Tab-separated table of C-alpha atoms in Angstrom:
chain	number	residue	atom	x	y	z
G	82	MET	CA	6.518	105.634	63.385
G	83	SER	CA	4.965	102.435	64.454
G	84	PHE	CA	5.974	99.115	63.676
G	85	CYS	CA	2.635	97.553	64.085
G	86	ASP	CA	-0.077	100.433	63.058
G	87	SER	CA	-3.285	98.100	63.490
G	88	SER	CA	-4.703	95.280	65.530
G	89	THR	CA	-4.615	93.013	62.397
G	90	ALA	CA	-1.131	94.105	61.611
G	91	ALA	CA	0.030	93.424	65.450
G	92	ALA	CA	-2.064	90.091	65.362
G	93	ALA	CA	0.356	89.158	62.320
G	94	GLN	CA	3.400	90.089	63.699
G	95	GLU	CA	2.782	88.256	67.050
G	96	ASN	CA	2.144	84.945	64.930
G	97	LYS	CA	5.377	85.458	63.167
G	98	LEU	CA	7.265	86.266	66.349
G	99	ALA	CA	5.613	82.970	68.129
G	100	GLU	CA	7.033	80.928	64.779
G	101	SER	CA	10.559	82.325	64.930
G	102	LEU	CA	10.742	81.760	68.737
G	103	ARG	CA	9.807	77.896	68.368
G	104	PRO	CA	13.402	77.054	68.229
G	105	ARG	CA	14.183	78.646	71.217
G	106	LEU	CA	11.139	77.400	73.349
G	107	ARG	CA	12.533	74.120	72.680
G	108	VAL	CA	15.763	74.907	74.253
G	109	GLU	CA	14.209	76.490	76.970
G	110	GLU	CA	12.292	73.218	77.693
G	111	TYR	CA	15.720	71.448	77.543
G	112	PHE	CA	17.048	73.616	79.995
G	113	ALA	CA	14.145	73.534	82.242
G	114	ARG	CA	14.122	69.648	82.151
G	115	SER	CA	17.763	69.170	82.237
G	116	GLY	CA	18.809	71.533	84.862
G	117	ARG	CA	21.542	72.689	82.793
G	118	THR	CA	22.331	74.910	79.577
G	119	PHE	CA	24.680	73.948	76.286
G	120	ARG	CA	27.753	75.529	78.046
G	121	LYS	CA	27.066	74.526	81.870
G	122	SER	CA	26.694	71.733	83.750
G	123	ARG	CA	23.906	71.528	86.898
G	124	PHE	CA	26.812	71.792	88.932
G	125	ARG	CA	28.448	74.747	87.557
G	126	LEU	CA	25.257	76.612	87.760
G	127	TRP	CA	24.735	76.154	91.218
G	128	PHE	CA	28.612	76.885	91.759
G	129	ASN	CA	28.435	80.062	89.885
G	130	LEU	CA	25.209	81.301	91.894
G	131	ARG	CA	25.922	79.995	95.269
G	132	ILE	CA	29.663	80.141	95.582
G	133	LYS	CA	31.554	81.893	92.821
G	134	THR	CA	29.302	85.110	93.456
G	135	ALA	CA	29.659	85.195	97.304
G	136	VAL	CA	33.329	84.490	97.082
G	137	PHE	CA	33.915	87.705	94.440
G	138	LYS	CA	31.607	89.752	96.869
G	139	PHE	CA	33.961	88.917	99.666
G	140	ILE	CA	36.708	89.420	98.130
G	141	PHE	CA	35.588	93.085	97.048
G	142	LYS	CA	34.078	94.002	100.648
G	143	LEU	CA	37.668	92.724	101.921
G	144	LEU	CA	39.222	94.889	99.644
G	145	GLY	CA	36.866	97.842	100.764
G	146	ILE	CA	35.801	98.700	96.723
G	147	TYR	CA	32.321	96.691	97.055
G	148	SER	CA	30.409	99.885	97.677
G	149	ARG	CA	32.607	101.901	95.021
G	150	GLY	CA	31.778	99.168	92.794
G	151	ILE	CA	28.036	99.590	93.149
G	152	ARG	CA	28.216	103.357	92.772
G	153	ASN	CA	30.686	102.935	89.797
G	154	ALA	CA	27.687	100.481	88.136
G	155	LEU	CA	24.898	103.617	88.704
G	156	SER	CA	27.197	106.114	86.799
G	157	PRO	CA	26.074	105.538	83.213
G	158	ARG	CA	28.031	107.664	80.375
G	159	VAL	CA	26.738	108.570	77.056
G	160	SER	CA	29.437	107.576	74.556
G	161	HIS	CA	29.422	109.777	71.236
G	162	VAL	CA	30.977	107.689	68.508
G	163	GLN	CA	30.988	108.789	64.738
G	164	LEU	CA	30.893	105.743	61.934
G	165	TYR	CA	31.935	106.593	58.379
G	166	PHE	CA	30.891	104.045	55.344
G	167	GLU	CA	31.593	105.280	51.817
G	168	ASP	CA	28.547	103.272	50.766
G	169	LEU	CA	26.003	104.650	53.232
G	170	PRO	CA	22.892	105.854	51.551
G	171	GLN	CA	22.842	110.013	51.199
G	172	ALA	CA	19.800	110.046	53.124
G	173	PHE	CA	21.364	108.396	55.938
G	174	ASP	CA	24.487	111.031	56.465
G	175	GLY	CA	24.268	111.975	60.089
G	176	PHE	CA	21.721	109.471	60.984
G	177	GLU	CA	21.695	108.330	64.895
G	178	ILE	CA	21.370	105.412	66.567
G	179	LEU	CA	20.739	104.989	70.488
G	180	HIS	CA	22.280	101.465	71.085
G	181	LEU	CA	21.534	100.102	74.712
G	182	SER	CA	22.199	96.574	75.894
G	183	ASP	CA	22.626	94.205	78.975
G	184	PHE	CA	20.494	95.824	81.232
G	185	HIS	CA	20.126	92.988	83.731
G	186	ILE	CA	17.727	95.376	85.423
G	187	ASP	CA	15.935	92.916	87.389
G	188	LYS	CA	18.556	93.014	89.964
G	189	MET	CA	20.171	96.214	89.344
G	190	ASP	CA	18.328	98.429	92.440
G	191	GLY	CA	18.196	101.993	91.141
G	192	LEU	CA	19.466	101.283	87.132
G	193	MET	CA	16.234	102.319	86.028
G	194	GLU	CA	16.329	105.559	87.702
G	195	VAL	CA	19.749	106.846	86.995
G	196	LEU	CA	19.177	105.795	83.233
G	197	ALA	CA	16.041	107.742	82.920
G	198	PRO	CA	17.388	111.422	82.911
G	199	VAL	CA	19.961	110.437	80.627
G	200	LEU	CA	17.944	108.947	77.935
G	201	ALA	CA	14.988	111.313	78.486
G	202	ASN	CA	17.814	114.264	76.958
G	203	LEU	CA	18.470	112.183	74.006
G	204	ARG	CA	16.639	112.382	70.560
G	205	PRO	CA	17.887	109.570	68.267
G	206	ASP	CA	16.682	108.682	64.949
G	207	LEU	CA	16.249	105.097	66.158
G	208	CYS	CA	16.976	103.092	69.109
G	209	VAL	CA	18.238	99.642	69.226
G	210	MET	CA	18.199	97.239	72.217
G	211	THR	CA	20.686	93.850	72.019
G	212	GLY	CA	19.787	91.913	74.864
G	213	ASP	CA	19.965	90.610	78.132
G	214	TYR	CA	16.976	92.381	80.209
G	215	ARG	CA	17.293	89.781	82.630
G	216	TYR	CA	19.762	89.465	85.633
G	217	GLU	CA	19.807	85.601	86.134
G	218	ILE	CA	19.416	82.767	83.116
G	219	ASN	CA	16.565	81.244	84.914
G	220	GLY	CA	13.884	81.852	87.633
G	221	PRO	CA	11.635	84.560	87.876
G	222	TYR	CA	11.779	87.578	86.028
G	223	ASP	CA	8.359	90.005	86.909
G	224	GLU	CA	10.730	92.972	87.712
G	225	VAL	CA	12.016	93.249	84.406
G	226	TYR	CA	8.599	94.304	83.155
G	227	PRO	CA	7.770	97.453	85.317
G	228	ARG	CA	11.525	98.619	85.259
G	229	MET	CA	12.303	98.284	81.307
G	230	SER	CA	8.717	100.137	81.243
G	231	GLY	CA	10.105	103.098	83.059
G	232	VAL	CA	13.298	102.867	80.476
G	233	LEU	CA	11.270	102.775	77.348
G	234	SER	CA	8.851	105.680	78.566
G	235	LYS	CA	12.285	107.850	78.279
G	236	ILE	CA	13.448	106.782	75.062
G	237	HIS	CA	12.370	109.465	72.137
G	238	ALA	CA	13.628	107.970	69.281
G	239	ARG	CA	11.618	109.158	66.320
G	240	LEU	CA	11.530	106.138	64.307
G	241	GLY	CA	11.063	103.952	67.116
G	242	THR	CA	12.809	100.926	68.818
G	243	LEU	CA	14.392	97.729	67.699
G	244	GLY	CA	15.020	94.949	69.933
G	245	ILE	CA	16.571	91.278	70.121
G	246	LEU	CA	16.783	88.893	73.092
G	247	GLY	CA	20.135	87.784	74.768
G	248	ASN	CA	21.320	84.804	76.485
G	249	HIS	CA	19.761	85.951	79.653
G	250	ASP	CA	16.217	86.185	78.487
G	251	ALA	CA	13.089	83.978	77.957
G	252	ALA	CA	11.295	83.879	74.918
G	253	GLU	CA	7.972	85.179	76.724
G	254	MET	CA	9.495	88.467	77.142
G	255	ALA	CA	9.881	89.376	72.887
G	256	PHE	CA	6.120	89.202	73.206
G	257	TRP	CA	5.816	91.747	76.057
G	258	PHE	CA	8.064	93.869	74.361
G	259	GLU	CA	6.419	93.884	71.142
G	260	ARG	CA	3.232	94.946	72.940
G	261	MET	CA	5.163	98.006	74.236
G	262	GLY	CA	5.984	99.023	70.811
G	263	VAL	CA	9.317	97.663	70.479
G	264	ARG	CA	10.063	95.795	67.088
G	265	MET	CA	11.652	92.284	67.997
G	266	LEU	CA	13.795	90.895	65.516
G	267	ILE	CA	14.133	86.947	65.802
G	268	ASN	CA	16.052	85.849	62.746
G	269	ASP	CA	14.121	88.667	60.834
G	270	SER	CA	14.683	91.766	59.228
G	271	VAL	CA	12.924	95.256	58.955
G	272	ALA	CA	13.611	98.333	56.581
G	273	ILE	CA	14.069	101.681	58.056
G	274	ARG	CA	13.242	104.564	55.082
G	275	GLU	CA	14.167	108.132	54.645
G	276	GLU	CA	13.410	109.614	51.536
G	277	ASP	CA	13.654	106.938	48.773
G	278	SER	CA	16.561	105.256	50.585
G	279	CYS	CA	16.515	102.699	53.188
G	280	LEU	CA	18.648	100.941	55.974
G	281	TRP	CA	18.214	97.304	56.533
G	282	PHE	CA	18.244	95.929	60.146
G	283	ALA	CA	18.663	92.269	60.786
G	284	GLY	CA	18.436	90.919	64.168
G	285	VAL	CA	19.171	87.324	65.124
G	286	ASP	CA	18.446	85.101	68.039
G	287	ASP	CA	21.144	84.447	70.847
G	288	GLN	CA	23.984	82.194	69.719
G	289	PHE	CA	25.889	82.113	72.369
G	290	ASP	CA	23.748	79.764	74.988
G	291	TYR	CA	20.695	79.019	73.181
G	292	ARG	CA	22.243	78.601	69.818
G	293	CYS	CA	19.326	79.389	67.847
G	294	ALA	CA	20.775	82.065	65.520
G	295	ASP	CA	19.903	82.077	62.030
G	296	MET	CA	21.810	84.794	60.309
G	297	PRO	CA	21.223	83.690	56.572
G	298	LYS	CA	17.154	83.648	57.386
G	299	ALA	CA	17.660	87.091	59.178
G	300	VAL	CA	19.006	88.639	55.859
G	301	SER	CA	17.164	86.612	53.461
G	302	ALA	CA	14.723	89.208	52.318
G	303	ILE	CA	17.392	92.222	52.442
G	304	PRO	CA	18.337	92.598	48.795
G	305	ALA	CA	21.959	92.000	47.630
G	306	ALA	CA	22.815	95.637	47.554
G	307	GLY	CA	21.112	96.785	50.681
G	308	PHE	CA	22.969	98.269	53.427
G	309	LYS	CA	22.748	96.021	56.079
G	310	ILE	CA	22.792	96.510	59.993
G	311	LEU	CA	23.104	93.458	62.225
G	312	LEU	CA	21.705	93.153	65.806
G	313	ALA	CA	23.389	90.510	67.443
G	314	HIS	CA	23.498	89.876	71.235
G	315	SER	CA	27.068	88.583	71.323
G	316	PRO	CA	29.932	89.960	68.948
G	317	GLN	CA	31.079	86.007	68.348
G	318	MET	CA	29.470	85.712	64.790
G	319	TYR	CA	31.138	88.115	63.151
G	320	GLY	CA	32.749	86.201	60.316
G	321	GLU	CA	29.391	84.928	59.312
G	322	ALA	CA	27.978	88.397	59.111
G	323	SER	CA	31.050	89.644	57.408
G	324	GLU	CA	30.696	86.896	54.779
G	325	LEU	CA	26.842	87.899	54.268
G	326	GLY	CA	27.708	91.740	53.653
G	327	VAL	CA	26.968	93.281	56.842
G	328	ARG	CA	28.005	96.911	57.060
G	329	LEU	CA	27.356	97.333	60.716
G	330	TYR	CA	27.322	94.610	63.283
G	331	LEU	CA	26.177	95.895	66.588
G	332	CYS	CA	26.038	93.921	69.897
G	333	GLY	CA	26.700	93.792	73.656
G	334	HIS	CA	27.275	90.765	75.963
G	335	THR	CA	30.489	91.218	77.091
G	336	HIS	CA	30.135	94.348	79.450
G	337	ALA	CA	33.622	95.318	78.149
G	338	GLY	CA	34.735	93.053	80.824
G	339	GLN	CA	33.165	94.870	83.820
G	340	VAL	CA	36.015	94.677	85.640
G	341	ARG	CA	39.371	96.701	83.850
G	342	LEU	CA	42.588	96.847	85.044
G	343	PRO	CA	45.221	99.760	84.209
G	344	VAL	CA	46.870	98.941	80.772
G	345	LEU	CA	45.657	95.095	80.374
G	346	GLY	CA	42.009	96.127	80.030
G	347	ALA	CA	39.346	93.603	80.602
G	348	VAL	CA	39.978	90.850	82.932
G	349	LYS	CA	37.929	88.581	80.951
G	350	LYS	CA	36.480	89.055	77.921
G	351	ASN	CA	33.315	87.139	78.025
G	352	ALA	CA	33.020	86.006	74.686
G	353	PRO	CA	34.938	83.945	72.100
G	354	VAL	CA	36.484	86.577	70.208
G	355	PRO	CA	39.439	88.771	69.834
G	356	ARG	CA	40.551	91.445	72.710
G	357	PRO	CA	39.798	94.514	70.033
G	358	PHE	CA	35.759	93.021	69.820
G	359	VAL	CA	35.219	92.726	73.406
G	360	GLN	CA	34.296	96.915	73.369
G	361	GLY	CA	33.884	99.730	71.527
G	362	HIS	CA	34.448	100.312	67.668
G	363	TRP	CA	36.211	97.479	65.716
G	364	THR	CA	36.488	96.422	62.005
G	365	PHE	CA	36.733	92.806	60.319
G	366	GLY	CA	37.389	93.280	56.992
G	367	GLU	CA	35.043	95.539	55.061
G	368	MET	CA	32.687	95.295	57.922
G	369	GLN	CA	32.788	97.777	61.301
G	370	GLY	CA	31.182	96.569	64.544
G	371	TYR	CA	30.493	98.119	67.739
G	372	THR	CA	30.205	96.250	70.952
G	373	SER	CA	28.519	98.125	73.842
G	374	TRP	CA	29.732	98.445	77.296
G	375	GLY	CA	26.479	97.508	78.573
G	376	ALA	CA	24.328	99.409	80.899
G	377	GLY	CA	23.610	97.070	83.566
G	378	CYS	CA	26.150	94.429	85.573
G	379	SER	CA	26.253	90.316	85.825
G	380	THR	CA	27.151	88.199	88.508
G	381	LEU	CA	27.668	91.393	90.779
G	382	PRO	CA	26.201	94.552	90.407
G	383	VAL	CA	29.229	96.171	90.351
G	384	ARG	CA	31.891	97.741	87.731
G	385	TYR	CA	35.669	98.777	88.390
G	386	ARG	CA	37.234	100.852	85.547
G	387	CYS	CA	34.500	100.142	83.205
G	388	PRO	CA	31.478	102.794	83.268
G	389	PRO	CA	28.015	101.550	82.072
G	390	GLU	CA	27.360	103.210	78.654
G	391	VAL	CA	24.612	104.450	76.461
G	392	ALA	CA	26.002	104.778	73.002
G	393	LEU	CA	24.744	107.298	70.566
G	394	LEU	CA	26.101	106.569	67.048
G	395	GLN	CA	26.060	108.687	64.225
G	396	LEU	CA	26.527	107.245	60.701
G	397	ARG	CA	28.320	109.808	58.448
G	398	ARG	CA	28.615	109.013	54.804
G	399	GLY	CA	32.199	109.435	53.383
G	400	LYS	CA	35.773	108.104	54.442
G	401	ALA	CA	36.900	107.956	57.833
G	402	PRO	CA	39.606	110.657	59.249
G	403	ALA	CA	43.022	110.055	58.711
G	404	VAL	CA	43.688	109.999	62.134
G	405	LYS	CA	41.475	107.432	63.637
G	406	ARG	CA	38.057	106.128	62.353
G	407	GLU	CA	36.549	106.364	65.798
G	408	LYS	CA	35.409	109.504	67.449
G	409	ARG	CA	34.379	108.512	70.995
G	410	ILE	CA	33.580	111.377	73.384
G	411	PHE	CA	31.690	110.565	77.067
G	412	SER	CA	29.139	112.971	78.305
G	413	SER	CA	27.900	113.540	81.810
G	414	PRO	CA	24.600	112.294	82.483
C-alpha cells in the first residue's frame, strides 16, 4: 500500500504537512533565537551537554561498566505482545503492528547495522514510528537521513509505515520521511482498511518540549464509533486521549528509564506520568497503552538492565486471558 499514489497526491500531502508544521516551526525559531527551550534554560542546555554527560561517562568508566553499557545498547530484542479488545473489528483480529521509537540514530554508531537483521526478519501488517530520530535537540542532523534510510529499507510492512516527530526532531525531517514513503501524522489521522472495516490511526505533534500537540484536531476526522489508535511521542497525554475515546495509545520517549536497578526499575521516569506508564503495556480506564523501551539512547549511548526494543504488537479480538492482560515474550535478534 502506498499512502501517496501519485505526484499530485504527494504534492497535496506535502502542502498539508507544511500547514500542520507551522506551529512547530514557530517554536523552532523561538528556540533558535533564544538559545533555550520551554523546559530548559540556555545554561541548563549547556550544562547537560558539556558537564552532565561528561560526569556520567566518567562515573560509568570508573565503575568499569561503560563498555558493557554500549554493548547492551547495541543488543536489540524483539518484544511479542498480544493486546486484547472486545470491540476490535473482526477483520483486524491478529493484526500486527511493528512499533519503533527513539532511535537517536545519528550518534548511535552501529545501531543501524544491528537493527537491520532484526527488522528484515519481521513481516508486520503495519509499522509505526513514534519519534526521536535525532540524538541532540539542536544542531546538525545530516547523519539521520542515511542511517534512517538503512533502517526503512529493512522494514517489510504490508500496509506501509506511519510516523510522528519527537521532541528531539526538526520539522524538516517530516518532509524527508514523507518522500521516503512514510506517512507522517502531524495532528492528523488516516484510516487503515481491511475488508469492510477500518482502524483509525491519529498522530499528534510533540507535547513534551514543543507543546504543539492538538489531539482534538488529530481525531476530528474520525467517526465517533471508529476504533482509534493514537501515536504520541510521550505517554503524558494519556488523560486527554482517554477522554477522546482512544482505544490504544502508542508512544515512546522514556527509554524505559535507560538505566534500571534491580527491583526499583527505572532510575528516572523521563515523563510526568505514573511509573507503570514508563515502559511496556499499561491501562487507563478503557484505554490501553504501550510505551516502547526505545531502540536507541540519549545522553550517553549506554543501557543497563534495559535492552533496546523492537515491539511487535498483535491485536486480538476478545477478552484478555484471566491471568494477565499482556503476553510479552523476548526473542533473540
